[in-house]
Amino acid sequence: MSNEIIKLKVDGMDCSNCATSISRFLERKGLEEVYVNFQTKEVRFKKDDEKISLDKITAGIHKLGYVVMDDGTKKSWWSLKRKLWFSALFTVPLLLQHLLMMAGIHLHWMENPWVQFAFCLPVFAIGVAHFGVSGWKSLRGGVPNMDVLIIIGSSAAFIYSLVGTLTGQADYIFYETAATIITLVLVGNWLEKRAVEQTTTSIGELTKLQVETARQVMPSGTVVTIDARDIKKGNILQVNEGDKIPADGVIISGNATIDESMLTGESLPIDKNMGDGVVGASLLVSGNFQMEVKATGEGSVLGQMIELVKMAQADKPDIQRLADKISAIFVPAVILISLGTILIGHFVFGLSFQQALMNGIAVLVISCPCAMGLATPTAVMVGVGRMAKNGILVKGGQTLEIFAKIKNIVFDKTGTLTTGAFKLKDIQYFTADQNKVHAMIYLLEKHSSHPIARSLVKEMENRKNGSPPLELKVSEHRGSGLEGVDPQGNVFRIGSGRPSFDGRPINSGAHIYLTENDQLLAALEITDDIKEKASEVVAYLKANDIRPYVLSGDKVEKTASIAKSVGIPDYFGEQLPNEKLEVIGRLSQKAYTAMVGDGINDAPALAKATIGISMSNASQAAIQTAQIVLLNGNLEHLKQAHAISKHTLLTIKQNLFWAFAYNVVAIPVAAMGFLNPMWGALFMAFSDVVVIGNSIRLKRKRIFK
């Protein structure tokens, strides 16, 4: 069985029911990891040729009424917009004649039933081709959509009028109703499509950041221009002032000032030197450098951002489950209500069959299951997109919903509440060979990307001069430190683990220890500053009834000092990794709990919490670890993440309320005969637009009071 993920571009999906029908088809064939997003027209699944071939999958999707597109597939000339204009061309005369007749003005040639039939027939043909085929295929797929209701309603009006034409009964003729229903629903579909496109702009904007060409430095030193798709890991690239950086990598020569705002939301450019990492798609403001490529395509930070945004926008929060259950039975229920309206109206209340039929058609055309299907995905799409613009990645709509309801938030101290710009304040040596201590610290810590490790590596680069070269096999133990073994089997460890001190006095500020075979070599004291606006973020959380905690492996006194400085009353110091997990576990059992850490050292705690939030700066490990990633490491963006989550959840609730309330009110009104089918079609057409418009409002909505 192959683990290859197949990605298809599928045209013709207009609503969540369309996506559901394709998902069901693929899942029934036994495929796994099925993902269908009607907004982005993307379908993906894990390939399994033993169960079904790709050709059969493509054919099956086609039978459902959708088209699998490839790079060479041209868009159909007969677009939704052209269908709308063509329908309107024939509908306007029919509708105008009807309105003039109601006003007492008669256009005798237009009152001829066969003339009206001639005007209505092209529109009805479009309706059958557009709504009829889609409705029939949705029934075959087991997920009836709104098109079933539209084609039944318009067909009933057209056929009834045709019978009246053939029998010469003018009172039976209302071709304008059949044509107007189809045209107005096409108007609604066109407006809906335009609106949905606006909710997907975040993916489009991220995709536009991708670089098209790059300058590769060949082994001979020659610089050649290559297509960005041909960049390989290990390539050496030349990047000049004004260029977009083509891929993720490390500077091997030169220096630069780089603007990463398009990825991280951080407004100020960052200075980079040899050895520093750079992120693809960021802008080189000044300077020039050569870089070694470390990641490309979907493996890069930008690639992972695009994938995460896509996945997050397709993810369904729990609040959508009720809407999905109702949508599944909505179409059959409406058809039954429509039939009941006709039969009860005619046989019980004595209405003419024509009036009873009109009431039944009005019930069909005013009903709108799509509004319920669009309520959540459009809001999630805009909310996730707004976060992405600010350098906040969120893994799924469900994460948004849970984070909006969070009650506890636990902060790691180092690199989260503090700047992570560490300085080595003091080293207490317990061996005469200080050069050995410096060399071991350098050799161990260079294998970690933790902020403390990076600062120690920079400090030791100068101090280790003259030290004998050592070969170590190094492994990182998340939450406790690093371990290295030399060729002779000696085990060196550095971290916050408490070694045996043999009664020797240790500097009270020390919290990092270097040992050889469990014997203490050195104790290190590190200083760090509190992040700007940390207190402001804590105050925001408290104002929103979220209880903050500090959880650290550092000494209790230091942890307490930091917690008090930012206004956090509850803290836990000197916590080993397993103790951190116990704390997170206890808090998570009582209420939704978020853990904010650096995404590497705190990975177990991030995974244990209800929501893990990483503060790492564009770290791939961070993207893989947490449910929410703040790419720029800016603590203030935690406020934005929570506020956007709250307003996204509020928007979903507003959308669902409108969708349910609209149908609860509109269907009885139509059934009682207070609504003409044409007005019903107009209201139905715009109900989706109301829901999507409310979601789009979230793009620029003020989220802080």
Short mmCIF file of C-alpha atoms in Angstrom, two decimals, residues 388-635:
data_model
loop_
_atom_site.label_atom_id
_atom_site.label_comp_id
_atom_site.label_asym_id
_atom_site.label_seq_id
_atom_site.Cartn_x
_atom_site.Cartn_y
_atom_site.Cartn_z
CA ALA A 388 -2.29 33.78 8.88
CA LYS A 389 -1.87 37.41 7.79
CA ASN A 390 -0.62 38.18 11.30
CA GLY A 391 1.83 35.28 11.38
CA ILE A 392 -0.49 33.07 13.43
CA LEU A 393 -1.01 29.52 12.19
CA VAL A 394 -3.91 27.53 13.58
CA LYS A 395 -4.49 23.84 12.96
CA GLY A 396 -8.18 23.51 12.28
CA GLY A 397 -11.52 25.17 12.83
CA GLN A 398 -12.00 23.00 15.90
CA THR A 399 -8.90 24.61 17.42
CA LEU A 400 -10.45 28.04 16.89
CA GLU A 401 -13.61 26.97 18.68
CA ILE A 402 -11.79 25.42 21.65
CA PHE A 403 -9.32 28.29 22.02
CA ALA A 404 -12.22 30.75 22.18
CA LYS A 405 -13.49 28.79 25.23
CA ILE A 406 -10.14 28.43 27.01
CA LYS A 407 -10.18 28.95 30.79
CA ASN A 408 -6.56 28.25 31.82
CA ILE A 409 -3.39 29.30 30.04
CA VAL A 410 0.02 28.07 31.16
CA PHE A 411 3.19 29.91 30.16
CA ASP A 412 6.63 28.45 29.97
CA LYS A 413 9.00 31.08 31.34
CA THR A 414 12.07 30.88 29.14
CA GLY A 415 11.60 32.34 25.65
CA THR A 416 7.90 32.85 26.25
CA LEU A 417 7.44 35.42 29.01
CA THR A 418 11.10 36.33 28.70
CA THR A 419 12.92 37.54 25.59
CA GLY A 420 15.07 34.48 25.00
CA ALA A 421 17.99 36.85 24.34
CA PHE A 422 20.05 35.14 27.00
CA LYS A 423 23.39 36.17 28.42
CA LEU A 424 25.80 34.00 30.33
CA LYS A 425 26.14 35.73 33.68
CA ASP A 426 28.50 33.31 35.39
CA ILE A 427 30.16 29.87 35.14
CA GLN A 428 31.13 28.03 38.27
CA TYR A 429 33.83 25.48 37.42
CA PHE A 430 34.30 22.16 39.23
CA THR A 431 37.28 21.06 37.14
CA ALA A 432 40.65 22.60 36.44
CA ASP A 433 40.22 22.14 32.68
CA GLN A 434 38.08 25.15 31.79
CA ASN A 435 38.77 24.72 28.06
CA LYS A 436 37.17 21.30 28.26
CA VAL A 437 34.07 22.81 29.85
CA HIS A 438 33.82 25.42 27.10
CA ALA A 439 34.30 22.85 24.36
CA MET A 440 31.72 20.45 25.80
CA ILE A 441 29.12 23.20 26.19
CA TYR A 442 29.68 24.20 22.55
CA LEU A 443 29.65 20.66 21.17
CA LEU A 444 26.46 19.74 23.02
CA GLU A 445 24.43 22.92 22.67
CA LYS A 446 25.04 23.37 18.93
CA HIS A 447 22.69 20.40 18.41
CA SER A 448 19.75 22.29 19.93
CA SER A 449 17.72 25.23 18.61
CA HIS A 450 16.47 26.25 22.06
CA PRO A 451 17.09 29.99 22.73
CA ILE A 452 19.42 29.22 25.67
CA ALA A 453 21.40 26.78 23.51
CA ARG A 454 21.83 29.36 20.76
CA SER A 455 23.08 31.97 23.21
CA LEU A 456 25.55 29.52 24.80
CA VAL A 457 26.90 28.46 21.38
CA LYS A 458 27.62 32.10 20.49
CA GLU A 459 29.30 32.69 23.85
CA MET A 460 31.45 29.54 23.63
CA GLU A 461 32.59 30.10 20.04
CA ASN A 462 35.29 32.45 21.38
CA ARG A 463 36.00 30.69 24.67
CA LYS A 464 36.62 27.22 23.21
CA ASN A 465 39.75 28.29 21.25
CA GLY A 466 42.63 25.93 21.84
CA SER A 467 40.41 23.10 23.05
CA PRO A 468 41.13 19.62 21.64
CA PRO A 469 38.67 18.48 18.97
CA LEU A 470 36.14 15.98 20.29
CA GLU A 471 33.69 13.70 18.52
CA LEU A 472 30.35 13.25 20.28
CA LYS A 473 27.24 11.32 19.43
CA VAL A 474 24.59 13.79 20.66
CA SER A 475 20.90 13.26 21.40
CA GLU A 476 18.36 15.75 22.72
CA HIS A 477 15.94 14.76 25.45
CA ARG A 478 13.02 17.13 25.27
CA GLY A 479 12.42 18.91 28.52
CA SER A 480 15.67 17.87 30.24
CA GLY A 481 18.64 18.72 28.00
CA LEU A 482 21.28 17.16 25.77
CA GLU A 483 23.43 14.06 26.11
CA GLY A 484 26.66 13.27 24.27
CA VAL A 485 28.81 10.17 24.24
CA ASP A 486 32.48 10.29 23.19
CA PRO A 487 34.38 7.39 21.52
CA GLN A 488 35.61 6.20 24.94
CA GLY A 489 32.05 5.86 26.22
CA ASN A 490 32.10 8.89 28.51
CA VAL A 491 28.64 10.43 28.88
CA PHE A 492 28.32 14.22 28.97
CA ARG A 493 25.04 15.90 29.85
CA ILE A 494 23.94 19.53 29.94
CA GLY A 495 20.58 20.75 31.12
CA SER A 496 18.49 21.65 34.12
CA GLY A 497 18.61 18.13 35.60
CA ARG A 498 19.98 18.19 39.14
CA PRO A 499 23.25 16.20 39.34
CA SER A 500 24.91 14.95 42.53
CA PHE A 501 26.72 17.92 44.04
CA ASP A 502 28.75 15.92 46.62
CA GLY A 503 28.09 18.64 49.15
CA ARG A 504 29.86 21.31 47.10
CA PRO A 505 28.38 24.84 47.31
CA ILE A 506 26.57 25.85 44.13
CA ASN A 507 25.88 29.41 43.04
CA SER A 508 22.26 30.09 43.96
CA GLY A 509 21.57 31.58 40.53
CA ALA A 510 22.79 28.54 38.59
CA HIS A 511 20.19 26.37 36.87
CA ILE A 512 22.10 24.70 34.01
CA TYR A 513 24.59 21.96 34.82
CA LEU A 514 27.29 20.21 32.80
CA THR A 515 28.28 16.72 33.92
CA GLU A 516 30.67 13.98 32.84
CA ASN A 517 29.56 10.49 33.86
CA ASP A 518 27.18 12.15 36.35
CA GLN A 519 30.05 14.12 37.92
CA LEU A 520 29.57 17.88 37.97
CA LEU A 521 31.92 19.85 35.67
CA ALA A 522 30.26 23.27 35.73
CA ALA A 523 27.18 25.20 36.83
CA LEU A 524 25.92 28.03 34.60
CA GLU A 525 23.88 31.09 35.54
CA ILE A 526 21.86 32.65 32.71
CA THR A 527 20.11 36.02 32.70
CA ASP A 528 17.06 36.95 30.64
CA ASP A 529 14.68 39.92 30.35
CA ILE A 530 10.89 39.97 30.46
CA LYS A 531 9.24 40.47 27.07
CA GLU A 532 7.74 43.81 26.25
CA LYS A 533 3.94 43.87 26.69
CA ALA A 534 3.93 40.57 28.60
CA SER A 535 2.03 42.29 31.40
CA GLU A 536 -0.46 43.71 28.89
CA VAL A 537 -1.16 40.24 27.48
CA VAL A 538 -1.67 38.81 30.98
CA ALA A 539 -4.07 41.66 31.81
CA TYR A 540 -6.06 40.90 28.64
CA LEU A 541 -6.33 37.23 29.58
CA LYS A 542 -7.53 38.05 33.08
CA ALA A 543 -10.11 40.49 31.68
CA ASN A 544 -11.45 37.63 29.54
CA ASP A 545 -11.78 35.25 32.52
CA ILE A 546 -8.72 33.20 31.61
CA ARG A 547 -6.50 32.21 34.52
CA PRO A 548 -2.75 32.43 33.75
CA TYR A 549 -0.01 30.24 35.23
CA VAL A 550 3.79 30.07 34.92
CA LEU A 551 5.33 26.62 34.61
CA SER A 552 9.13 26.39 34.60
CA GLY A 553 12.05 24.11 35.33
CA ASP A 554 13.88 27.14 36.73
CA LYS A 555 14.29 27.78 40.44
CA VAL A 556 11.13 28.64 42.36
CA GLU A 557 12.51 32.04 43.42
CA LYS A 558 13.28 33.06 39.83
CA THR A 559 9.97 31.72 38.55
CA ALA A 560 8.08 33.60 41.27
CA SER A 561 9.93 36.82 40.41
CA ILE A 562 9.01 36.60 36.72
CA ALA A 563 5.39 35.65 37.50
CA LYS A 564 4.98 38.55 39.91
CA SER A 565 6.53 40.99 37.42
CA VAL A 566 3.91 40.25 34.76
CA GLY A 567 0.95 39.93 37.16
CA ILE A 568 0.55 36.15 37.31
CA PRO A 569 -0.34 34.95 40.84
CA ASP A 570 0.00 31.19 40.19
CA TYR A 571 3.31 29.58 39.31
CA PHE A 572 5.18 26.27 39.43
CA GLY A 573 9.00 26.27 39.63
CA GLU A 574 11.69 23.57 39.52
CA GLN A 575 9.42 21.31 37.46
CA LEU A 576 10.90 18.30 35.70
CA PRO A 577 9.32 17.27 32.36
CA ASN A 578 7.11 14.60 33.95
CA GLU A 579 6.03 17.05 36.66
CA LYS A 580 5.08 19.60 33.99
CA LEU A 581 2.88 16.98 32.36
CA GLU A 582 1.16 16.25 35.68
CA VAL A 583 0.39 19.96 36.18
CA ILE A 584 -0.98 20.33 32.66
CA GLY A 585 -3.01 17.14 33.09
CA ARG A 586 -4.64 18.36 36.32
CA LEU A 587 -5.57 21.72 34.84
CA SER A 588 -6.88 20.18 31.60
CA GLN A 589 -9.20 17.86 33.55
CA LYS A 590 -10.86 20.87 35.20
CA ALA A 591 -11.23 23.13 32.13
CA TYR A 592 -9.90 23.80 28.62
CA THR A 593 -6.20 24.58 29.11
CA ALA A 594 -3.68 26.12 26.70
CA MET A 595 0.07 25.70 27.08
CA VAL A 596 2.35 28.38 25.62
CA GLY A 597 5.95 27.31 25.04
CA ASP A 598 8.82 27.38 22.58
CA GLY A 599 7.62 24.34 20.65
CA ILE A 600 10.79 22.28 21.13
CA ASN A 601 11.76 21.94 24.77
CA ASP A 602 8.10 22.02 25.83
CA ALA A 603 6.79 19.59 23.20
CA PRO A 604 5.41 17.02 25.70
CA ALA A 605 3.55 19.71 27.67
CA LEU A 606 2.23 21.30 24.47
CA ALA A 607 0.90 17.93 23.38
CA LYS A 608 -0.68 17.24 26.79
CA ALA A 609 -2.60 20.55 26.93
CA THR A 610 -6.00 21.00 25.30
CA ILE A 611 -4.38 23.55 22.99
CA GLY A 612 -0.62 23.80 22.46
CA ILE A 613 0.69 27.24 21.45
CA SER A 614 4.24 27.61 20.17
CA MET A 615 6.19 30.86 20.36
CA SER A 616 9.00 29.63 18.09
CA ASN A 617 10.13 31.90 15.29
CA ALA A 618 9.18 30.10 12.05
CA SER A 619 10.52 26.80 13.42
CA GLN A 620 9.43 23.69 11.54
CA ALA A 621 9.49 21.76 14.81
CA ALA A 622 7.08 24.32 16.24
CA ILE A 623 4.73 23.99 13.28
CA GLN A 624 4.63 20.24 13.81
CA THR A 625 4.20 20.40 17.59
CA ALA A 626 1.45 22.85 18.48
CA GLN A 627 -2.12 23.56 17.40
CA ILE A 628 -1.38 27.31 17.24
CA VAL A 629 1.98 28.71 16.11
CA LEU A 630 3.03 32.35 16.55
CA LEU A 631 5.64 32.53 13.82
CA ASN A 632 7.21 35.79 14.97
CA GLY A 633 7.45 34.84 18.64
CA ASN A 634 5.53 38.01 19.51
CA LEU A 635 3.60 37.39 22.73
#
